Amino acid sequence: MARHRELFSRYVRPQWPRLIVLTVLLFGNIAIELIAPLWVSRFIDGVQSGATNSALITIAILFMVFTAARPIVMGIAGYLSEDVGWRSTNRLRTDLVRHCLNLDLSFHRKHTPGELMERVDGDVSELAEFLSFFVFGVVGRALLSVGIIVMAFLVDYRIGLTLLVAAAAVLIILRTTQRLAVPKSQALRAAKADMSSFLEERLGGRETIRANGGRDHLFDEMDGRIGVLVRRTRDAMVASRYSSSLLELMVALSAVAVLALGAYLLPSSSITLGEIYLGYYYTDLLSHSLIVVTMHMEGLQRASAAIRRIGELTAIQPTVVSGPGHEPDRGSLDIEFENVDFGYGGTQRALDGVSFRLAAGQTLGLLGRTGSGKTTIARLICREQDATGGAVRIGGADIRDYSLPQLRGLVTMVTQDVQLLHATLRDNLTFFDDSVSDERLFAALDELQLRKWYESLPDGLDTVLVDGGGSLSAGEAQLVALTRAFLNDPDVVVLDEASSRLDPATERLVEAATGRLLEGRTGVVVAHRLNTVRTLDHIAVLDQGRIQEIGEQTKLSADPTSRFATLLAGGTS
């Protein structure tokens, strides 16, 4: 319940003006539903007692007024309820996305994008749907049920007692079955998240799966997950239907009891025909209210499971924590690694005692086999993760002294796998920042010597790019990434070179843009091709997390005994 209260306080309470109006409408609707049948009861008794036509017409008009008012009240309340629910959960969805983006790589290694999408969108949508109906579907009907029992006591205490016993039995049933249903609902949500993650990963790798004959294995895996999903769906449905079936049985017994009691009391004039109708109507209204509550209790069970899963996600704290802040002198900054260790959780270290210093304005190329530690060094410079030992310094200050926003302004990383958004080229370059003018974009493209490439695009800055890069080649996607980095105007550039082969024309554009981006800046390049490092100032050769060789590029290439010279001779990196 603590998580429920926390979410309500943070996201729903700020909607208090709408909640006040909703509360007024709620009690107005309850009053209408309780009072409207009184006019029918009086009409029946009036007919039986020989009331005048004018009195009967007045009663009928009052009944029509109450009946007509109810849909108006419900319409306004429904709109406000939806508005409150979606406003609140949209804020929650935004906060969850921000929280996930702030979590470090260790978290994203354990949780796939599909799983996170299910939590951020699936769980929050479940909560939004519940909140949209909560006031009238749960609170309103629960209060109406209390009002019905009170009115039943006013009609006849024996009818009131009958409905009170029935309501008490229903509450016991609901509380008992909810304990069974919530874990089932949570297990179902987990199965849906697993299926979503599975489909996202497999569909993303569809070309590789087809090319390597992995379709049969994919369908075998999918059948297993579908089986789990079917079983958990069945278990959740059985748990929820069990409570509704017991409820319907109790309602039917209550109606029979009220009619039997009326038939027993009517001959002795202890009760009127109108009061019997009123008792039966209230029984039917109570049954409908409790069924609605039960239906929304299923939503409550799903919402409770969603809140629990959301709470589990928000409870995960990033291991990379923003520092107090440090303002270095702007311009190119030096980079220093002092006896840096890093491991991904296994026994083998990704980096073991790495030390080097790169002077401000100098460039360093990292060479080595896959798994040698090149990308790990790049990630430590960008502080995507923290070293487990030693110190990483930028501009003479420990990297952990910088606040994360400061560091993101100082250091920009260009990855080899460029993520393109399904948006225009303009929005892909600016990340939807309207403050970046087209003139500034043109200036950046000119500075990087990319104007001819830009002019070859069909719609210029309005050219729509496809997420995943389907509309551009790998080299053109690199040009977009380099322009993004240039617009950031960083002091330190970390470049993870694209490992895929580029066509000669695009490769020349990438090389020219890379050179201009690194000009006057401190740069670290994770190199996959030897041609890339020939223009860099320094070279570091890594193997199994250790620096085997580091020095000036010109000296190492001229030394036939150096590892770098050996790599050049062999033509491998």
Coordinates of C-alpha atoms in Angstrom, one line a residue, residues 11 85-101 117-125 127-128 310:
Y11 CA 0.9 11.9 -9.7
G85 CA -6.2 9.2 -15.2
W86 CA -4.3 9.9 -18.4
R87 CA -2.7 13.2 -17.1
S88 CA -1.4 11.4 -14.1
T89 CA -0.1 8.3 -15.9
N90 CA 1.5 10.3 -18.7
R91 CA 3.6 12.1 -16.1
L92 CA 4.5 8.6 -14.6
R93 CA 5.4 7.3 -18.1
T94 CA 7.7 10.3 -18.7
D95 CA 9.4 9.8 -15.3
L96 CA 9.9 6.1 -16.0
V97 CA 11.5 6.8 -19.4
R98 CA 13.8 9.4 -17.7
H99 CA 14.6 6.9 -14.9
C100 CA 15.5 4.1 -17.5
L101 CA 17.7 6.5 -19.4
M117 CA 8.7 -1.2 -23.2
E118 CA 6.2 -3.5 -21.5
R119 CA 6.9 -1.9 -18.1
V120 CA 6.9 1.7 -19.3
D121 CA 4.0 1.4 -21.7
G122 CA 2.2 -1.8 -20.8
D123 CA 2.1 -1.4 -17.1
V124 CA 1.5 2.3 -17.2
S125 CA -1.4 1.9 -19.7
L127 CA -2.7 1.8 -14.6
A128 CA -4.2 4.5 -16.7
I310 CA 6.8 -0.1 -11.5

